[in-house]
Amino acid sequence: MARTTGSHSDITGPRVRAAALSLFAQHGFAAVSMRQIAKDVGVQAGALYNYTPDKQSLLFDLMQTHMQELLEARAEAFEEGSAMARLEAFTRFHIRFHSQRPEEVFIAYMELRNLTPENFARIEGLRRRYEDELEAILQAGVGEGLFAVSDTKIATLAVIAMLTGVNTWYREGGRLSLDEVERIYWDMVRKSVSA
Amino acid sequence: MARTTGSHSDITGPRVRAAALSLFAQHGFAAVSMRQIAKDVGVQAGALYNYTPDKQSLLFDLMQTHMQELLEARAEAFEEGSAMARLEAFTRFHIRFHSQRPEEVFIAYMELRNLTPENFARIEGLRRRYEDELEAILQAGVGEGLFAVSDTKIATLAVIAMLTGVNTWYREGGRLSLDEVERIYWDMVRKSVSA
């Protein structure tokens, strides 16, 4: 008889990750025990260690996966074009991607303090790659004479902070649709770097 | 003989608050016990309850004090003038005030989830008062024909998110002085809302 379910690690891996994500987002990494995560998943505490060596690895895995998904989605959405067109695409992509993942984004920013130095450096490296994409667009726009930005690194961080801030107030079904939100932010981003 | 020290609550109150601020910022509210705070202050756990009824009150007190200091400092810094001059003053004020209080700002954003609904509503009310000041400037600028902002509420949140983002990367003694940071952000804010 064929096995109709996957191995334990196929099934429990994602469930462990989902439980950890939700618990870390709700209570904070330091307040959540492996025992709580196991309880949420419905396994014995000891069994959890079949899927992850420790809580730090679980946090790092969540943050690394989030950043890798961001970079992959961005690569898929990439289009050639003028710096202006690429900046608009980046702006709309950033808002859409992040608004769909409030817990991952919350953890990605808030729990940096709880990564080991080595893990922190790896997450920062991935984040830098994402920031570098936006900075390259700004540099291209400055080169084209379209943008006037005195410090492309700082402008990159300023734009990303503005866009990620959508997560602090946007709720599906609220006053504004995501399309309207994208349009308002694109108008502000475009002007903020314009020549 | 005159008493040369204040009462216990004069002395320990600020120390309790400082310890709680530092511990909450480092580990997160949910992971910190009253016992740890007491140990940090150097008093018995039981003695801590002379200064605060519980950990929730301590968190609320820290966040309320932060917002009240923000509103008071803002009121002191208030100047009459054109919408443009007031927007520049607001921008520079926001960066300076928040860059000097990284732990308070971190907690003010991150620990909202741990407030009781009643305390959350009170903190949100204070935050709203601060946001309303910026929104009034943007509305005045739109009225003067200086600014073009399709949604002053969203523009307010976008500008505040951009400016508060300075805290994620700015370090005293780094590549840029705070004056340079203010100038770069003011240039971007000004353009982002310009007509």
PDB file of C-alpha atoms in Angstrom, chain B residues 5-183:
ATOM      1  CA  THR B   5      17.885  62.006  50.183  1.00  0.00           C
ATOM      2  CA  GLY B   6      14.354  61.827  48.899  1.00  0.00           C
ATOM      3  CA  SER B   7      11.800  59.266  49.907  1.00  0.00           C
ATOM      4  CA  HIS B   8      12.084  55.768  48.514  1.00  0.00           C
ATOM      5  CA  SER B   9       9.632  56.509  45.741  1.00  0.00           C
ATOM      6  CA  ASP B  10      11.638  59.568  44.664  1.00  0.00           C
ATOM      7  CA  ILE B  11      14.737  57.459  44.303  1.00  0.00           C
ATOM      8  CA  THR B  12      13.509  54.070  43.294  1.00  0.00           C
ATOM      9  CA  GLY B  13      10.784  55.210  40.927  1.00  0.00           C
ATOM     10  CA  PRO B  14      13.193  56.448  38.259  1.00  0.00           C
ATOM     11  CA  ARG B  15      15.525  53.497  38.867  1.00  0.00           C
ATOM     12  CA  VAL B  16      12.674  51.031  38.495  1.00  0.00           C
ATOM     13  CA  ARG B  17      11.636  52.737  35.286  1.00  0.00           C
ATOM     14  CA  ALA B  18      15.187  52.799  33.919  1.00  0.00           C
ATOM     15  CA  ALA B  19      15.666  49.111  34.704  1.00  0.00           C
ATOM     16  CA  ALA B  20      12.336  48.160  33.159  1.00  0.00           C
ATOM     17  CA  LEU B  21      13.045  50.226  30.041  1.00  0.00           C
ATOM     18  CA  SER B  22      16.414  48.589  29.522  1.00  0.00           C
ATOM     19  CA  LEU B  23      15.207  45.046  30.228  1.00  0.00           C
ATOM     20  CA  PHE B  24      12.064  45.370  28.083  1.00  0.00           C
ATOM     21  CA  ALA B  25      14.100  46.786  25.199  1.00  0.00           C
ATOM     22  CA  GLN B  26      16.663  43.995  25.455  1.00  0.00           C
ATOM     23  CA  HIS B  27      14.469  40.947  26.041  1.00  0.00           C
ATOM     24  CA  GLY B  28      10.905  42.045  25.299  1.00  0.00           C
ATOM     25  CA  PHE B  29       8.158  42.752  27.821  1.00  0.00           C
ATOM     26  CA  ALA B  30       6.817  39.205  27.999  1.00  0.00           C
ATOM     27  CA  ALA B  31      10.215  37.674  28.756  1.00  0.00           C
ATOM     28  CA  VAL B  32      11.025  39.978  31.697  1.00  0.00           C
ATOM     29  CA  SER B  33       9.796  39.182  35.207  1.00  0.00           C
ATOM     30  CA  MET B  34       9.178  41.577  38.077  1.00  0.00           C
ATOM     31  CA  ARG B  35      11.839  39.545  39.902  1.00  0.00           C
ATOM     32  CA  GLN B  36      14.427  40.430  37.226  1.00  0.00           C
ATOM     33  CA  ILE B  37      13.520  44.101  37.405  1.00  0.00           C
ATOM     34  CA  ALA B  38      13.821  44.018  41.202  1.00  0.00           C
ATOM     35  CA  LYS B  39      17.219  42.308  40.958  1.00  0.00           C
ATOM     36  CA  ASP B  40      18.423  44.926  38.491  1.00  0.00           C
ATOM     37  CA  VAL B  41      17.306  47.720  40.802  1.00  0.00           C
ATOM     38  CA  GLY B  42      18.759  45.948  43.842  1.00  0.00           C
ATOM     39  CA  VAL B  43      15.572  45.550  45.871  1.00  0.00           C
ATOM     40  CA  GLN B  44      13.544  42.532  46.986  1.00  0.00           C
ATOM     41  CA  ALA B  45      10.871  41.448  44.521  1.00  0.00           C
ATOM     42  CA  GLY B  46       8.173  42.280  47.072  1.00  0.00           C
ATOM     43  CA  ALA B  47       9.507  45.817  47.509  1.00  0.00           C
ATOM     44  CA  LEU B  48       8.979  46.526  43.816  1.00  0.00           C
ATOM     45  CA  TYR B  49       5.235  46.551  44.373  1.00  0.00           C
ATOM     46  CA  ASN B  50       5.631  49.694  46.466  1.00  0.00           C
ATOM     47  CA  TYR B  51       6.460  51.494  43.237  1.00  0.00           C
ATOM     48  CA  THR B  52       4.228  49.878  40.673  1.00  0.00           C
ATOM     49  CA  PRO B  53       1.152  47.661  40.992  1.00  0.00           C
ATOM     50  CA  ASP B  54       2.273  45.308  38.218  1.00  0.00           C
ATOM     51  CA  LYS B  55       4.335  44.861  35.064  1.00  0.00           C
ATOM     52  CA  GLN B  56       1.523  46.106  32.804  1.00  0.00           C
ATOM     53  CA  SER B  57       1.421  49.399  34.724  1.00  0.00           C
ATOM     54  CA  LEU B  58       5.166  49.702  34.311  1.00  0.00           C
ATOM     55  CA  LEU B  59       4.935  49.198  30.538  1.00  0.00           C
ATOM     56  CA  PHE B  60       2.057  51.636  30.243  1.00  0.00           C
ATOM     57  CA  ASP B  61       3.914  54.186  32.379  1.00  0.00           C
ATOM     58  CA  LEU B  62       7.000  53.959  30.137  1.00  0.00           C
ATOM     59  CA  MET B  63       4.986  54.362  26.949  1.00  0.00           C
ATOM     60  CA  GLN B  64       2.758  57.114  28.321  1.00  0.00           C
ATOM     61  CA  THR B  65       5.738  59.056  29.655  1.00  0.00           C
ATOM     62  CA  HIS B  66       7.473  58.749  26.290  1.00  0.00           C
ATOM     63  CA  MET B  67       4.445  60.078  24.423  1.00  0.00           C
ATOM     64  CA  GLN B  68       3.882  62.892  26.938  1.00  0.00           C
ATOM     65  CA  GLU B  69       7.518  63.962  26.715  1.00  0.00           C
ATOM     66  CA  LEU B  70       7.212  63.900  22.934  1.00  0.00           C
ATOM     67  CA  LEU B  71       4.110  66.108  22.993  1.00  0.00           C
ATOM     68  CA  GLU B  72       5.644  68.494  25.545  1.00  0.00           C
ATOM     69  CA  ALA B  73       8.922  68.827  23.647  1.00  0.00           C
ATOM     70  CA  ARG B  74       6.973  69.394  20.470  1.00  0.00           C
ATOM     71  CA  ALA B  75       4.833  72.101  22.114  1.00  0.00           C
ATOM     72  CA  GLU B  76       8.004  73.838  23.323  1.00  0.00           C
ATOM     73  CA  ALA B  77       9.576  73.665  19.861  1.00  0.00           C
ATOM     74  CA  PHE B  78       6.434  74.941  18.129  1.00  0.00           C
ATOM     75  CA  GLU B  79       6.911  78.005  15.956  1.00  0.00           C
ATOM     76  CA  GLU B  80       4.480  79.990  13.866  1.00  0.00           C
ATOM     77  CA  GLY B  81       5.212  80.269  10.183  1.00  0.00           C
ATOM     78  CA  SER B  82       4.366  78.980   6.749  1.00  0.00           C
ATOM     79  CA  ALA B  83       3.414  75.351   6.288  1.00  0.00           C
ATOM     80  CA  MET B  84       6.834  74.821   4.687  1.00  0.00           C
ATOM     81  CA  ALA B  85       8.698  76.249   7.685  1.00  0.00           C
ATOM     82  CA  ARG B  86       6.550  74.249  10.086  1.00  0.00           C
ATOM     83  CA  LEU B  87       7.093  71.036   8.120  1.00  0.00           C
ATOM     84  CA  GLU B  88      10.847  71.565   8.216  1.00  0.00           C
ATOM     85  CA  ALA B  89      10.721  72.234  11.963  1.00  0.00           C
ATOM     86  CA  PHE B  90       8.607  69.106  12.506  1.00  0.00           C
ATOM     87  CA  THR B  91      10.982  66.960  10.422  1.00  0.00           C
ATOM     88  CA  ARG B  92      14.085  68.093  12.256  1.00  0.00           C
ATOM     89  CA  PHE B  93      12.368  67.874  15.644  1.00  0.00           C
ATOM     90  CA  HIS B  94      11.158  64.326  15.013  1.00  0.00           C
ATOM     91  CA  ILE B  95      14.598  63.050  13.997  1.00  0.00           C
ATOM     92  CA  ARG B  96      16.367  64.705  16.921  1.00  0.00           C
ATOM     93  CA  PHE B  97      13.846  63.649  19.554  1.00  0.00           C
ATOM     94  CA  HIS B  98      13.640  60.026  18.462  1.00  0.00           C
ATOM     95  CA  SER B  99      17.331  59.478  17.742  1.00  0.00           C
ATOM     96  CA  GLN B 100      18.061  60.393  21.367  1.00  0.00           C
ATOM     97  CA  ARG B 101      15.653  57.770  22.760  1.00  0.00           C
ATOM     98  CA  PRO B 102      16.230  54.495  20.891  1.00  0.00           C
ATOM     99  CA  GLU B 103      14.965  52.223  23.691  1.00  0.00           C
ATOM    100  CA  GLU B 104      11.814  54.237  24.357  1.00  0.00           C
ATOM    101  CA  VAL B 105      11.011  54.352  20.625  1.00  0.00           C
ATOM    102  CA  PHE B 106      11.651  50.635  20.192  1.00  0.00           C
ATOM    103  CA  ILE B 107       9.289  49.816  23.051  1.00  0.00           C
ATOM    104  CA  ALA B 108       6.699  52.369  21.933  1.00  0.00           C
ATOM    105  CA  TYR B 109       6.341  50.537  18.625  1.00  0.00           C
ATOM    106  CA  MET B 110       7.054  46.947  19.562  1.00  0.00           C
ATOM    107  CA  GLU B 111       5.174  46.481  22.791  1.00  0.00           C
ATOM    108  CA  LEU B 112       1.811  47.875  21.707  1.00  0.00           C
ATOM    109  CA  ARG B 113       0.729  44.226  21.415  1.00  0.00           C
ATOM    110  CA  ASN B 114       1.297  43.765  25.141  1.00  0.00           C
ATOM    111  CA  LEU B 115      -0.862  46.646  26.355  1.00  0.00           C
ATOM    112  CA  THR B 116      -4.340  45.945  27.695  1.00  0.00           C
ATOM    113  CA  PRO B 117      -7.034  47.252  25.317  1.00  0.00           C
ATOM    114  CA  GLU B 118      -7.714  50.202  27.639  1.00  0.00           C
ATOM    115  CA  ASN B 119      -4.033  51.162  27.882  1.00  0.00           C
ATOM    116  CA  PHE B 120      -3.597  50.650  24.143  1.00  0.00           C
ATOM    117  CA  ALA B 121      -6.431  53.098  23.474  1.00  0.00           C
ATOM    118  CA  ARG B 122      -4.811  55.716  25.719  1.00  0.00           C
ATOM    119  CA  ILE B 123      -1.399  55.389  24.039  1.00  0.00           C
ATOM    120  CA  GLU B 124      -3.031  55.484  20.614  1.00  0.00           C
ATOM    121  CA  GLY B 125      -4.848  58.656  21.654  1.00  0.00           C
ATOM    122  CA  LEU B 126      -1.550  60.353  22.532  1.00  0.00           C
ATOM    123  CA  ARG B 127       0.053  59.118  19.318  1.00  0.00           C
ATOM    124  CA  ARG B 128      -2.904  60.412  17.359  1.00  0.00           C
ATOM    125  CA  ARG B 129      -2.421  63.872  18.897  1.00  0.00           C
ATOM    126  CA  TYR B 130       1.161  63.901  17.607  1.00  0.00           C
ATOM    127  CA  GLU B 131       0.144  62.688  14.155  1.00  0.00           C
ATOM    128  CA  ASP B 132      -2.615  65.302  14.051  1.00  0.00           C
ATOM    129  CA  GLU B 133      -0.002  68.043  14.402  1.00  0.00           C
ATOM    130  CA  LEU B 134       1.777  66.878  11.274  1.00  0.00           C
ATOM    131  CA  GLU B 135      -1.484  66.341   9.425  1.00  0.00           C
ATOM    132  CA  ALA B 136      -2.556  69.924  10.247  1.00  0.00           C
ATOM    133  CA  ILE B 137       0.711  71.182   8.710  1.00  0.00           C
ATOM    134  CA  LEU B 138       0.104  69.146   5.566  1.00  0.00           C
ATOM    135  CA  GLN B 139      -3.501  70.381   5.338  1.00  0.00           C
ATOM    136  CA  ALA B 140      -2.321  73.985   5.739  1.00  0.00           C
ATOM    137  CA  GLY B 141       0.272  73.457   2.998  1.00  0.00           C
ATOM    138  CA  VAL B 142      -2.336  71.997   0.683  1.00  0.00           C
ATOM    139  CA  GLY B 143      -4.507  75.041   1.452  1.00  0.00           C
ATOM    140  CA  GLU B 144      -1.588  77.358   0.626  1.00  0.00           C
ATOM    141  CA  GLY B 145      -1.072  75.480  -2.658  1.00  0.00           C
ATOM    142  CA  LEU B 146       2.455  74.541  -1.564  1.00  0.00           C
ATOM    143  CA  PHE B 147       1.781  70.853  -1.059  1.00  0.00           C
ATOM    144  CA  ALA B 148       0.034  68.279  -3.213  1.00  0.00           C
ATOM    145  CA  VAL B 149      -1.071  65.373  -1.046  1.00  0.00           C
ATOM    146  CA  SER B 150      -4.066  63.286  -2.025  1.00  0.00           C
ATOM    147  CA  ASP B 151      -4.564  61.813   1.460  1.00  0.00           C
ATOM    148  CA  THR B 152      -3.117  63.873   4.301  1.00  0.00           C
ATOM    149  CA  LYS B 153      -3.673  61.083   6.849  1.00  0.00           C
ATOM    150  CA  ILE B 154      -1.660  58.536   4.874  1.00  0.00           C
ATOM    151  CA  ALA B 155       0.992  61.113   3.992  1.00  0.00           C
ATOM    152  CA  THR B 156       1.331  61.817   7.725  1.00  0.00           C
ATOM    153  CA  LEU B 157       1.917  58.149   8.500  1.00  0.00           C
ATOM    154  CA  ALA B 158       4.320  57.803   5.567  1.00  0.00           C
ATOM    155  CA  VAL B 159       6.446  60.770   6.666  1.00  0.00           C
ATOM    156  CA  ILE B 160       6.541  59.622  10.306  1.00  0.00           C
ATOM    157  CA  ALA B 161       7.554  56.078   9.289  1.00  0.00           C
ATOM    158  CA  MET B 162      10.320  57.452   7.076  1.00  0.00           C
ATOM    159  CA  LEU B 163      11.663  59.698   9.835  1.00  0.00           C
ATOM    160  CA  THR B 164      11.420  57.148  12.654  1.00  0.00           C
ATOM    161  CA  GLY B 165      13.336  54.742  10.410  1.00  0.00           C
ATOM    162  CA  VAL B 166      16.448  56.793  11.155  1.00  0.00           C
ATOM    163  CA  ASN B 167      16.587  54.930  14.466  1.00  0.00           C
ATOM    164  CA  THR B 168      17.220  51.607  12.721  1.00  0.00           C
ATOM    165  CA  TRP B 169      20.568  52.731  11.333  1.00  0.00           C
ATOM    166  CA  TYR B 170      21.774  56.040  12.834  1.00  0.00           C
ATOM    167  CA  ARG B 171      24.651  55.819  15.291  1.00  0.00           C
ATOM    168  CA  GLU B 172      26.362  58.809  16.873  1.00  0.00           C
ATOM    169  CA  GLY B 173      29.885  59.097  15.532  1.00  0.00           C
ATOM    170  CA  GLY B 174      28.944  57.292  12.313  1.00  0.00           C
ATOM    171  CA  ARG B 175      29.448  58.434   8.726  1.00  0.00           C
ATOM    172  CA  LEU B 176      26.869  61.236   8.954  1.00  0.00           C
ATOM    173  CA  SER B 177      26.253  63.846  11.623  1.00  0.00           C
ATOM    174  CA  LEU B 178      22.697  64.305  12.850  1.00  0.00           C
ATOM    175  CA  ASP B 179      22.663  67.691  11.074  1.00  0.00           C
ATOM    176  CA  GLU B 180      23.462  65.985   7.773  1.00  0.00           C
ATOM    177  CA  VAL B 181      20.820  63.332   8.440  1.00  0.00           C
ATOM    178  CA  GLU B 182      18.231  66.041   9.140  1.00  0.00           C
ATOM    179  CA  ARG B 183      19.161  67.849   5.932  1.00  0.00           C
TER     180      ARG B 183
END
